[in-house]
Coordinates of N, CA and C and ligand atoms in Angstrom, one line a residue:
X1 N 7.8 -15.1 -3.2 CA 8.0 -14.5 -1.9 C 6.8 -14.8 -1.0
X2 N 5.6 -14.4 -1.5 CA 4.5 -15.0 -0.9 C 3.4 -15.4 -1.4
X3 N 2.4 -16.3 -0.9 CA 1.3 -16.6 -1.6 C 0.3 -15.4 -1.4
X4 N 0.4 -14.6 -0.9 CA -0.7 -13.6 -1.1 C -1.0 -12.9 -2.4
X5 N -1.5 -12.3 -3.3 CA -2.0 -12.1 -4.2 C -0.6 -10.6 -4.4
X6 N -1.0 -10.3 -5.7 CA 0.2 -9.4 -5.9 C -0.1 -8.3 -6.4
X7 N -1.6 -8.7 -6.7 CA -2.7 -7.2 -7.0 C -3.5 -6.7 -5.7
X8 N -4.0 -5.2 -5.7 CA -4.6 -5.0 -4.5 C -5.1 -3.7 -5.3
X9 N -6.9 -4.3 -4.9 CA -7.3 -3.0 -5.7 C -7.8 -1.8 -4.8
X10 N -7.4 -0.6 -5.0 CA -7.8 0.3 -4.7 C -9.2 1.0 -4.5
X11 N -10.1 0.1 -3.1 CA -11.4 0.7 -2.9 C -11.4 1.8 -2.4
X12 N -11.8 2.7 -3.1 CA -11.6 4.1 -2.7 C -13.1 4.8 -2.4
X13 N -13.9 4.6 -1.1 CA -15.1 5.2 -1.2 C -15.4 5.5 0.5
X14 N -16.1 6.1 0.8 CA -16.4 6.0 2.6 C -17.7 5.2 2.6
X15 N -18.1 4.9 1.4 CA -20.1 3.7 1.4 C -19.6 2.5 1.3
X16 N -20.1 1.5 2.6 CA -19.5 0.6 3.1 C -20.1 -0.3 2.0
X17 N -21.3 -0.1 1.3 CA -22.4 -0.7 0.4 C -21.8 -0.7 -1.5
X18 N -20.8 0.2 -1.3 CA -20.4 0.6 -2.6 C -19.1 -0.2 -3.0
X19 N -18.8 -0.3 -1.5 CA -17.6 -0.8 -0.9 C -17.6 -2.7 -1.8
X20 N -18.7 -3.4 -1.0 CA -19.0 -4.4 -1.3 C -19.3 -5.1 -2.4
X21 N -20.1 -3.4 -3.3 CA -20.6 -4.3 -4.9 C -19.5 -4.3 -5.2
X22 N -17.9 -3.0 -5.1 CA -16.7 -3.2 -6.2 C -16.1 -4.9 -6.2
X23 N -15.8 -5.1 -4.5 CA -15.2 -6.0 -3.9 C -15.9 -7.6 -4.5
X24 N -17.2 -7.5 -4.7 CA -18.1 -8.4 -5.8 C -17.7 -8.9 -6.6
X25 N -17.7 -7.5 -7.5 CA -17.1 -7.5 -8.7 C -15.9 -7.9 -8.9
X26 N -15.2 -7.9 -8.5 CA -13.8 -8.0 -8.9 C -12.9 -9.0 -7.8
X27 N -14.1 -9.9 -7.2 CA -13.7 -11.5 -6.4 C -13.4 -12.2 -7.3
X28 N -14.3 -12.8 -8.5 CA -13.7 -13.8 -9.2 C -12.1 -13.8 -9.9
X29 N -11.7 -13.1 -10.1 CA -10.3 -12.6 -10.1 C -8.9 -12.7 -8.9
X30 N -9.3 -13.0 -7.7 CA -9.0 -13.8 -6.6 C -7.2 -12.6 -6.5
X31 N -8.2 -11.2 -6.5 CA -7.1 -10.7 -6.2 C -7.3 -9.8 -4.8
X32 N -6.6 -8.6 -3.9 CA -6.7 -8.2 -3.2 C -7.2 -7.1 -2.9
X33 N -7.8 -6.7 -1.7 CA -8.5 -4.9 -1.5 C -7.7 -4.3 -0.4
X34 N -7.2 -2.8 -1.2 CA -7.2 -2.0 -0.7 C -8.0 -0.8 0.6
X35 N -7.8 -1.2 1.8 CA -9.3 -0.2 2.2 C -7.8 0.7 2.8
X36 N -8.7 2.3 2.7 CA -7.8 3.4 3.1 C -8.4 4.4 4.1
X37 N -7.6 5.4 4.2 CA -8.5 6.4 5.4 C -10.3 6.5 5.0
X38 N -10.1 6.7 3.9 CA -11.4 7.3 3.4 C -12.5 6.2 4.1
X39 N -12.5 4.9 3.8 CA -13.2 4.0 4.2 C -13.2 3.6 5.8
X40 N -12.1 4.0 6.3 CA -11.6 3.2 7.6 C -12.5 4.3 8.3
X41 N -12.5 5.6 7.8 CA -12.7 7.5 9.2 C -14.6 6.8 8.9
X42 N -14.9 6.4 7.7 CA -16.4 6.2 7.7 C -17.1 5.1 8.5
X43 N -16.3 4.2 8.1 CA -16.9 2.2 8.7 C -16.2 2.3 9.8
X44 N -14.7 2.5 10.0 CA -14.1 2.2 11.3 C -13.6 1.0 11.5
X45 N -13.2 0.1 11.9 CA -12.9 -1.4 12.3 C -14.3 -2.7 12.1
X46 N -15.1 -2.1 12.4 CA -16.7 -2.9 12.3 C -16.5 -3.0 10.4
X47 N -16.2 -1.7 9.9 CA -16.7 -1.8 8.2 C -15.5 -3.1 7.5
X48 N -14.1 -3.1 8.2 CA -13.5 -4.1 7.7 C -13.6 -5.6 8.2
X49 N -14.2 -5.8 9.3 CA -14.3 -6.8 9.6 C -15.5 -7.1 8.7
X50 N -16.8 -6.8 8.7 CA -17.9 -6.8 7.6 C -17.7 -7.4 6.4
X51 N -16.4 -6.2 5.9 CA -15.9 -6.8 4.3 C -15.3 -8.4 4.2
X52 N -14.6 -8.4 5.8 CA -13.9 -9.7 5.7 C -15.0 -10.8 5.4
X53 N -16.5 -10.6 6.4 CA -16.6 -11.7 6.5 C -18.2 -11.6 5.4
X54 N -18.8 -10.7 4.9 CA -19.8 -10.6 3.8 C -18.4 -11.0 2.1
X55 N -17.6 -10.3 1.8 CA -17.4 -10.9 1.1 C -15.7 -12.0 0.8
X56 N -16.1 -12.8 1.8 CA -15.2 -14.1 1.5 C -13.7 -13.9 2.2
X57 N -13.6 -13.0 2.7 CA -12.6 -12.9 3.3 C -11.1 -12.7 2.5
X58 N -11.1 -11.5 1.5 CA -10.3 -10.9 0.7 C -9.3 -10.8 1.5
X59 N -7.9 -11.0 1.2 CA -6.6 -10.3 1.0 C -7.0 -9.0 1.8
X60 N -6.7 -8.4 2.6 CA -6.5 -6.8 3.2 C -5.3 -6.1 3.1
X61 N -5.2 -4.9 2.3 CA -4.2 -4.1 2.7 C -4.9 -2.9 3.5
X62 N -4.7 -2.6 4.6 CA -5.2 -1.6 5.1 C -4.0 -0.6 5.6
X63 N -4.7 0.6 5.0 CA -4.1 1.6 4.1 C -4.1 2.7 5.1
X64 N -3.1 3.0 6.2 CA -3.5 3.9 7.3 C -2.9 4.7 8.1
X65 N -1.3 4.5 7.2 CA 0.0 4.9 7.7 C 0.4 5.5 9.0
X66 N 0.4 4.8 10.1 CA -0.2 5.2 11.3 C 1.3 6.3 11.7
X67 N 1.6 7.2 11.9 CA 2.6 8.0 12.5 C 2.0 8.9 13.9
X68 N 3.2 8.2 14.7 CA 2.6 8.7 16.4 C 4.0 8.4 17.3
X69 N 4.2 8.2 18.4 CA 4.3 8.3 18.9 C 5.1 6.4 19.3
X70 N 6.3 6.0 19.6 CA 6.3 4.3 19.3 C 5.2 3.6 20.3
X71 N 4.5 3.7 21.5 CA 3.8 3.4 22.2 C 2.3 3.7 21.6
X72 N 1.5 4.5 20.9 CA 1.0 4.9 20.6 C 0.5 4.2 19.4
X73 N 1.4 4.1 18.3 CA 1.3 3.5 17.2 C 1.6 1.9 17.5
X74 N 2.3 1.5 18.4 CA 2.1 0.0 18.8 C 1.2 -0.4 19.2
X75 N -0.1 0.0 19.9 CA -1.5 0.0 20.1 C -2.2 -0.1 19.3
X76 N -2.0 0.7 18.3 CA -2.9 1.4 16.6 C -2.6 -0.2 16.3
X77 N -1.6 -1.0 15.7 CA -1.2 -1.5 14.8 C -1.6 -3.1 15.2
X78 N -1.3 -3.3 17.0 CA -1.7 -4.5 17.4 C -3.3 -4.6 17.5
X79 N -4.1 -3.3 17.4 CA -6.0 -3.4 17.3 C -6.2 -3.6 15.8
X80 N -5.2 -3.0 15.0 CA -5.4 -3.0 13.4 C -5.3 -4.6 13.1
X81 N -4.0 -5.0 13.4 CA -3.6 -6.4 13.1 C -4.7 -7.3 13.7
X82 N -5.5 -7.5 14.7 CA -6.1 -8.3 15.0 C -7.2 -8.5 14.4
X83 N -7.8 -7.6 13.6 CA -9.1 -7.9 12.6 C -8.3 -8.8 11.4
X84 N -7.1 -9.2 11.1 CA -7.5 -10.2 10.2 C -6.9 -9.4 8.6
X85 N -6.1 -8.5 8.8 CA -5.8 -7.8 7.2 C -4.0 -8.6 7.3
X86 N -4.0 -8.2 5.8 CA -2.7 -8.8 5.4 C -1.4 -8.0 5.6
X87 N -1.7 -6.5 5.4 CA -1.0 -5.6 5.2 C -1.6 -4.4 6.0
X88 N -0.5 -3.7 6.8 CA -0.4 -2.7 7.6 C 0.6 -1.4 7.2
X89 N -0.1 -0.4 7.2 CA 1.7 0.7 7.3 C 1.7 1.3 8.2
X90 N 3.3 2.2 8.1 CA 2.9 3.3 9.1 C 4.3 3.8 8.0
X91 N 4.2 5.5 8.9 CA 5.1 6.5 8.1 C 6.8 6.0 8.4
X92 N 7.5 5.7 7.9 CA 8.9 5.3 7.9 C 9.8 6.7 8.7
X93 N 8.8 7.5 8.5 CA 9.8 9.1 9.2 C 9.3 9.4 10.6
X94 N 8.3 8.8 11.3 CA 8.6 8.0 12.6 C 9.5 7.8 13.2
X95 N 10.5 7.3 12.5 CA 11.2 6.7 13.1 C 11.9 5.4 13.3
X96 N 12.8 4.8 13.2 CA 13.5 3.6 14.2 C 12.6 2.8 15.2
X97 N 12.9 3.6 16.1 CA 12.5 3.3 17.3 C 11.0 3.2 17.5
X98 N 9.6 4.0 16.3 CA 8.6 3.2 16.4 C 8.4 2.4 15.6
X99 N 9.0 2.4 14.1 CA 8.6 1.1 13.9 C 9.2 -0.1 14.3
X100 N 10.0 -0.3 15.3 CA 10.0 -1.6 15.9 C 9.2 -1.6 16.6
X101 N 8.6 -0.8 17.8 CA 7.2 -1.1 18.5 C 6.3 -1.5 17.6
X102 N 6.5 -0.6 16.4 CA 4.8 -1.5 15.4 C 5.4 -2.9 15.4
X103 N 6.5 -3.2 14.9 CA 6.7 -4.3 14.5 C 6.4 -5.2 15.4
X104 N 6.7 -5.2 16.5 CA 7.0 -5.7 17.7 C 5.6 -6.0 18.3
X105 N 4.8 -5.3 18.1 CA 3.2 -5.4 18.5 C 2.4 -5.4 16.7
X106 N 3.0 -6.1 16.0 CA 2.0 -6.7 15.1 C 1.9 -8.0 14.7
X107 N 0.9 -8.3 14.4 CA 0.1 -10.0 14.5 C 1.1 -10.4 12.8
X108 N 1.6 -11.6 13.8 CA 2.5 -12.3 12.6 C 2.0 -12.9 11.7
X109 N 0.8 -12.9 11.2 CA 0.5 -13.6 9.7 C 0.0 -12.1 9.3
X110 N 0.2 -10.4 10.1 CA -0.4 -9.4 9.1 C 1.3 -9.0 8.8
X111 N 1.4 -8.6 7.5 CA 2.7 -7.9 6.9 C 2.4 -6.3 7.3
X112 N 3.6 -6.1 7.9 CA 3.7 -4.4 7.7 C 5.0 -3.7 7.3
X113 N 4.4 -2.5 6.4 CA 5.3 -1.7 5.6 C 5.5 -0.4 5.8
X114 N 6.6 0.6 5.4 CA 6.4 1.7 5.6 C 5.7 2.4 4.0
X115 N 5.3 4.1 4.5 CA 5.7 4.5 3.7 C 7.3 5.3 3.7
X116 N 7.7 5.6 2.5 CA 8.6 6.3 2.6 C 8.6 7.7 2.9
X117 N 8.7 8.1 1.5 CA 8.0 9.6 1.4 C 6.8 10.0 0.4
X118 N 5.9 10.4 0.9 CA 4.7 10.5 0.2 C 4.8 10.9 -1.5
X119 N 4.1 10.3 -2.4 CA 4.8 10.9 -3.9 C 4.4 12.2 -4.2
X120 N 3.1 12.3 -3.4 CA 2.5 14.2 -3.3 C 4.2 15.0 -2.9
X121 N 5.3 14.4 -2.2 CA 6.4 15.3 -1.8 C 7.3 15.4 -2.9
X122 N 7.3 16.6 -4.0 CA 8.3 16.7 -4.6 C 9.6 17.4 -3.8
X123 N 10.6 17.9 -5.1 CA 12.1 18.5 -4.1 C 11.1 19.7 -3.4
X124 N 10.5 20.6 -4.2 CA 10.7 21.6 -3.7 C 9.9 21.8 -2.1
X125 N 8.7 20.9 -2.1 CA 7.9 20.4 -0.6 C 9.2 19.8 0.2
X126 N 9.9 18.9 -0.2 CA 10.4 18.6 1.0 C 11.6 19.7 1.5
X127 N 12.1 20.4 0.5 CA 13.1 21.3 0.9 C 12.4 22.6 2.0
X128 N 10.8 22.8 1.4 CA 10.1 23.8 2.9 C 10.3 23.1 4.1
X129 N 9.9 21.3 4.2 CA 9.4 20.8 5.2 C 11.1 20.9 5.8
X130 N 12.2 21.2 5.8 CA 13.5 20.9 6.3 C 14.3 19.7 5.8
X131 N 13.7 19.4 4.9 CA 14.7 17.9 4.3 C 15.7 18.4 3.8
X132 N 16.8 17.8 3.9 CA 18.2 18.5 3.2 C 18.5 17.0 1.9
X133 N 19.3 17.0 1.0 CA 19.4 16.2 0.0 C 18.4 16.0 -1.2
X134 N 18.3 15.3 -1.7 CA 17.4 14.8 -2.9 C 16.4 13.6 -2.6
X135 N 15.2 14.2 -3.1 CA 14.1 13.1 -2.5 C 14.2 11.6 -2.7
X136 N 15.3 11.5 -3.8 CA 15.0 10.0 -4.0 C 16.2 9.3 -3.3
X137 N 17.3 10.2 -2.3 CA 18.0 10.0 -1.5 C 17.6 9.6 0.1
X138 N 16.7 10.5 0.0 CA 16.1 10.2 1.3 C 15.1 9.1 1.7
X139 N 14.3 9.1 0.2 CA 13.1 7.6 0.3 C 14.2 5.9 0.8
X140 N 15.5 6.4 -0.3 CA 16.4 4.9 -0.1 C 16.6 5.2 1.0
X141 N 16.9 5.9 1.8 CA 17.6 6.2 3.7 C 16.4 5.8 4.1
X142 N 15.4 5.8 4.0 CA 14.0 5.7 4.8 C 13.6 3.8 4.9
X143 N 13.7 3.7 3.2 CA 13.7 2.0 2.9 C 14.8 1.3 3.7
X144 N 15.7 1.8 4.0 CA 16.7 1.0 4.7 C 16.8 0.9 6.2
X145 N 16.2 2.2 6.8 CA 15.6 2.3 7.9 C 14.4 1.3 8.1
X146 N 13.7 1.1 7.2 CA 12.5 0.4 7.8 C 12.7 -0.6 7.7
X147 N 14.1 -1.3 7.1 CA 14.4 -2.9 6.4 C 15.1 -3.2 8.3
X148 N 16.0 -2.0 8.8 CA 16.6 -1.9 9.8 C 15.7 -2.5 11.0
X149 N 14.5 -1.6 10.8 CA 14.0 -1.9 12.1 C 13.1 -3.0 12.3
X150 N 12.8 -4.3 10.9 CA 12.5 -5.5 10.7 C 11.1 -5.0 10.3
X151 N 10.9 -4.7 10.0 CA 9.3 -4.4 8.3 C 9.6 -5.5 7.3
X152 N 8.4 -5.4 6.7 CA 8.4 -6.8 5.8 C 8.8 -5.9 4.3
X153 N 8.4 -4.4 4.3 CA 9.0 -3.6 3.1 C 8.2 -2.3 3.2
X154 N 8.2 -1.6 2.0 CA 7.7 -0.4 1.7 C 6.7 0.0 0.8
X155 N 5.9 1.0 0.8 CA 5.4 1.3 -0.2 C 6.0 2.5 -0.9
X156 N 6.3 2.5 -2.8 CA 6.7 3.0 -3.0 C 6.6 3.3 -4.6
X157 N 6.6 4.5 -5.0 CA 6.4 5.2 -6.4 C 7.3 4.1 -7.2
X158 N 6.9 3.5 -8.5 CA 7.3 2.9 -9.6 C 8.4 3.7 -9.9
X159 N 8.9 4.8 -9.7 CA 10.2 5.2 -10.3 C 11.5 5.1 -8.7
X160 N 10.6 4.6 -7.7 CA 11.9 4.3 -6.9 C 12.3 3.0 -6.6
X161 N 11.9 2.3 -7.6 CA 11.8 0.7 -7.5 C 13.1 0.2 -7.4
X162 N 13.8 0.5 -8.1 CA 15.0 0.3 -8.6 C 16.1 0.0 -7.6
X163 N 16.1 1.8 -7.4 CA 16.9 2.0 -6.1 C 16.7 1.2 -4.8
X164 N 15.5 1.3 -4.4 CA 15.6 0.5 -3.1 C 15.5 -1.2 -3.3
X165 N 15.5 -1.6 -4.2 CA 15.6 -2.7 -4.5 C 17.2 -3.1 -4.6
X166 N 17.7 -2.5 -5.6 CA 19.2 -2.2 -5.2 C 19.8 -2.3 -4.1
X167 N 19.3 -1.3 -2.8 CA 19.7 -1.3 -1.7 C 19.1 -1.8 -0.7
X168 N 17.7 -2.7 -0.9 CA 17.1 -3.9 0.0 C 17.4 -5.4 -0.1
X169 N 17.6 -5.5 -1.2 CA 18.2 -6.8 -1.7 C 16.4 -7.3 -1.9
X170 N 16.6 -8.7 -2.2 CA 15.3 -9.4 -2.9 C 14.1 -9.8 -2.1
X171 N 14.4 -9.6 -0.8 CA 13.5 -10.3 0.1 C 12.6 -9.2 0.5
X172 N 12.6 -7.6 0.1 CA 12.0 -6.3 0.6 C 10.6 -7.0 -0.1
X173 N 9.3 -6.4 0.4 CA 8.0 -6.2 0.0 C 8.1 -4.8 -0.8
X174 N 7.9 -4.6 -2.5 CA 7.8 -3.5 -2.4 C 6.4 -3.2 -3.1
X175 N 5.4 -2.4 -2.3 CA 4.7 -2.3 -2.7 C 3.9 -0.7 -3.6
X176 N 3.7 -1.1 -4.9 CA 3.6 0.2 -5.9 C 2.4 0.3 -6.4
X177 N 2.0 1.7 -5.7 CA 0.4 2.3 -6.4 C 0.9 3.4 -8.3
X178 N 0.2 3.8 -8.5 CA 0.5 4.8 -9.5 C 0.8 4.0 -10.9
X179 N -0.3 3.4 -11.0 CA 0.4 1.4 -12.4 C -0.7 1.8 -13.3
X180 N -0.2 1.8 -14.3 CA -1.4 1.9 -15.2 C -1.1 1.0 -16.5
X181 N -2.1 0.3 -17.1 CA -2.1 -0.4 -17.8 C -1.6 0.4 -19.1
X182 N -0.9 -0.3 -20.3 CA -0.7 0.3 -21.5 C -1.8 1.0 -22.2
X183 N -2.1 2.2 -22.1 CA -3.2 2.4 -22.7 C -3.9 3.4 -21.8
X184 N -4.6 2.7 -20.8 CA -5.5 3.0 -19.9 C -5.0 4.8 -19.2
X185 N -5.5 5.7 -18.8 CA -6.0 7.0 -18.8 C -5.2 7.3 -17.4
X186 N -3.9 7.8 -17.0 CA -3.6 7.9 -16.1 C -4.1 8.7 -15.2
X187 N -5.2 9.6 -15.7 CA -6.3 10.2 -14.6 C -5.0 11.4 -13.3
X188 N -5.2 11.3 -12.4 CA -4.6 12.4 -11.8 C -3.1 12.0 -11.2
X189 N -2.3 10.6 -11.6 CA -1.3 10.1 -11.7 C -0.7 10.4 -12.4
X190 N 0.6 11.4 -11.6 CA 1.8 11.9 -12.5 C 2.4 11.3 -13.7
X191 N 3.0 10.2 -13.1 CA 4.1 9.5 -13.4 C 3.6 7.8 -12.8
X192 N 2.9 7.3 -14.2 CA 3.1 5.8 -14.0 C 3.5 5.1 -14.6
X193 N 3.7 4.2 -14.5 CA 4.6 2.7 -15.2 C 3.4 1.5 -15.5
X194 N 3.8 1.0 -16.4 CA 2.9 -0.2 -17.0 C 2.8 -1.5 -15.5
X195 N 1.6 -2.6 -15.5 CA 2.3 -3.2 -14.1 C 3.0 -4.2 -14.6
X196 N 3.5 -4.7 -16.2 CA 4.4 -5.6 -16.4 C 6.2 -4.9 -16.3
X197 N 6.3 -3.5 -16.6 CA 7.3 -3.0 -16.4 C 7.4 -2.9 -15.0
X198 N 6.5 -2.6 -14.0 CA 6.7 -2.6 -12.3 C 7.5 -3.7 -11.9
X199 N 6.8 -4.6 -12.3 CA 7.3 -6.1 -11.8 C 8.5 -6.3 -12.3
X200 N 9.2 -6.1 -13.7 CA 10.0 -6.4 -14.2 C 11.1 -5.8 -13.7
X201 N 10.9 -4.4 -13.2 CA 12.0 -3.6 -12.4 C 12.2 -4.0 -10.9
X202 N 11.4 -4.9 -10.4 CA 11.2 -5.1 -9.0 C 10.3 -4.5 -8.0
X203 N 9.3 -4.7 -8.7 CA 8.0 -4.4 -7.4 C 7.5 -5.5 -6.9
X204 N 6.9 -6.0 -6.1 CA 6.0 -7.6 -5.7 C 4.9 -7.3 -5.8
X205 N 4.2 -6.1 -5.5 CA 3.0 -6.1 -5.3 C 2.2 -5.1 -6.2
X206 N 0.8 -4.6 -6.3 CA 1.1 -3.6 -7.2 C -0.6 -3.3 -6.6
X207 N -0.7 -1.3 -6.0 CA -1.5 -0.8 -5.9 C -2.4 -0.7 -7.3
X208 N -3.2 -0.7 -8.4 CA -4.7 -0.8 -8.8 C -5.8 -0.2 -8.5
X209 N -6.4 1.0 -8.3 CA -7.8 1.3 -8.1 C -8.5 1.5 -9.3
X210 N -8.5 2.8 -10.3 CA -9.6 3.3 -11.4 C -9.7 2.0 -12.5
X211 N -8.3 1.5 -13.1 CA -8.3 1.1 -14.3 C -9.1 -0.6 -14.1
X212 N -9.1 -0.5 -12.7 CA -9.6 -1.9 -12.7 C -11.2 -1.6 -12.5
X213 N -11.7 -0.6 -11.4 CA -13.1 -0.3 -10.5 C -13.8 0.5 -11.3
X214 N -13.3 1.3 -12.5 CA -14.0 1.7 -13.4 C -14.1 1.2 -15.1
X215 N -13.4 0.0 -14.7 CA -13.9 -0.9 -16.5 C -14.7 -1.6 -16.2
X216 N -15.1 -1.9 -17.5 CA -16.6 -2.3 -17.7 C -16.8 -3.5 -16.8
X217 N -16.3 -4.3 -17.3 CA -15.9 -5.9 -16.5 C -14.4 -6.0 -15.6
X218 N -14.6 -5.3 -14.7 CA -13.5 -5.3 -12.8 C -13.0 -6.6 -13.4
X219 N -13.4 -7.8 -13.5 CA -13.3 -8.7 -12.9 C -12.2 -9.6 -14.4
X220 N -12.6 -8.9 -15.5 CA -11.8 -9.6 -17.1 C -10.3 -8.7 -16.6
X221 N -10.6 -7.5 -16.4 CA -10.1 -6.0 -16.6 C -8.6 -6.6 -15.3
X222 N -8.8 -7.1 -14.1 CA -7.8 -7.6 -12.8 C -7.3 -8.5 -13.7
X223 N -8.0 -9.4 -14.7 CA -7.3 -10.5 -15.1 C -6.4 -10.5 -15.1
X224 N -6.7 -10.0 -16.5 CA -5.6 -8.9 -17.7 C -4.8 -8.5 -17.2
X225 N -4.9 -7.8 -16.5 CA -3.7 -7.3 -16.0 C -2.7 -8.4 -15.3
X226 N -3.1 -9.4 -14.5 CA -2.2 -10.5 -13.6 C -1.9 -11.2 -14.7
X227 N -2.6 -11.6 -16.0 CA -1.8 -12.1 -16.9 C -0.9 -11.4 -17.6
X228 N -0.9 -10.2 -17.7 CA 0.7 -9.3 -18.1 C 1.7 -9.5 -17.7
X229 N 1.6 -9.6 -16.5 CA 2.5 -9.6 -15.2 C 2.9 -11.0 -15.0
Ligands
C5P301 O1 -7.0 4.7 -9.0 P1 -5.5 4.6 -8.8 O2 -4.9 3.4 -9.4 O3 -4.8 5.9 -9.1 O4 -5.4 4.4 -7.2 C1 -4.2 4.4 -6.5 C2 -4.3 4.2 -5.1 O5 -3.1 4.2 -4.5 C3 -5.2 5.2 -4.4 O6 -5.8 4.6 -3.3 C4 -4.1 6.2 -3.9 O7 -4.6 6.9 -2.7 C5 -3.0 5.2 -3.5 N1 -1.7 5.8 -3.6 C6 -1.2 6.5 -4.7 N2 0.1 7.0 -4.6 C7 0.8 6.9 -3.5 C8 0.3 6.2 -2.4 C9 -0.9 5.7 -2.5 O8 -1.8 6.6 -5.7 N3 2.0 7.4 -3.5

């Protein structure tokens, strides 16, 4: 589907310096970084351009799920997209009608996705927030919505792979954090799935942060893993 890399590891830090040794480490591997609020509210746009161009010009998913306003967020997305990242979101419950202004105002070689519904939302959170139905009802209405308003795909929990794949057909981006290798320590992750079972159920891409940024060797540790998969 595309030549972009299918890994994206999870830099999780606001030290633009800490930032750089992970991203080091775990180059030779020639797989992709995740940068998210945490890094983005610290460095800002200067800290990703930096990463782009100190180390080698990684793969970007930048992690920022912009929800506003369609005018608002078409601004956010066309300043985001101009630094040069691969991957863009914003929140799928927005709306229609903004994410086609994101769409519509984003730079055609960056991909952008929604989220659906956050996996912090179980039934009983979204039933306070006013959601009527079943959560994994509403994420497919959401994936289809964002397939609707021309997104390249979603980000989404390893247990809703299935479904919206089902109901996106083969060409959706689906992008899944919460992967954890056979073995490896699922840490504060509910519910995760191996990344050779992700893929095999239909994910393309696969969110990565601890099991890769905290083994010994980042850079054997990404292998391994892309040779599973
Ligand atoms: O270290 P770990 O592999 O758990 O990191 C997963 C990354 O994916 C983190 O950056 C986390 O914020 C992000 N994420 C997630 N679950 C979601 C959405 C994003 O774990 N539903």
């Amino acid at each position: 589907m595309t030549s972009l890399p299918k890994i994206y590891c999870a830099v999780d830090t606001p030290d633009l310096n800490t930032a750089k040794e992970i991203i080091a480490k775990i180059s030779p591997a020639g797989i992709g970084v995740k940068l998210g609020m945490e890094f983005f509210n610290a460095n800002g746009p200067q800290g990703v351009i930096e990463i782009l161009e100190s180390c080698n010009h990684p793969p970007i998913f930048l992690d920022l799920k912009y929800h506003d306003i369609p005018n608002t967020v078409a601004g956010a997305v066309r300043a985001a997209s101009k630094l040069g990242v691969s991957y863009l979101n914003v929140h799928a419950s927005g709306g229609l009608e903004m994410m086609r202004a994101a769409k519509e105002s984003c730079a055609p070689e960056t991909k952008l996705l929604a989220v659906t519904l956050l996996t912090s939302i179980d039934q009983q959170e979204a039933n306070r927030i006013g959601y009527e139905g079943s959560v994994s009802e509403r994420v497919v209405a959401l994936a289809k919505l964002t397939q609707e308003a021309g997104l390249d795909g979603v980000v989404c929990s390893a247990h809703e792979i299935k479904a919206i794949r089902d109901t996106c057909g083969p060409d959706f981006v689906l992008m899944v954090p919460g992967i954890r290798p056979a073995g490896a320590e699922a840490g504060d992750q509910k519910r995760v799935m191996t990344p050779k079972d992700a893929v095999a159920t239909g994910a393309t891409h696969l969110v990565i942060g601890r099991p890769i940024t905290k083994a010994d060797d980042p850079a054997t540790a990404a292998k391994e893993i892309m040779d599973s998969i």
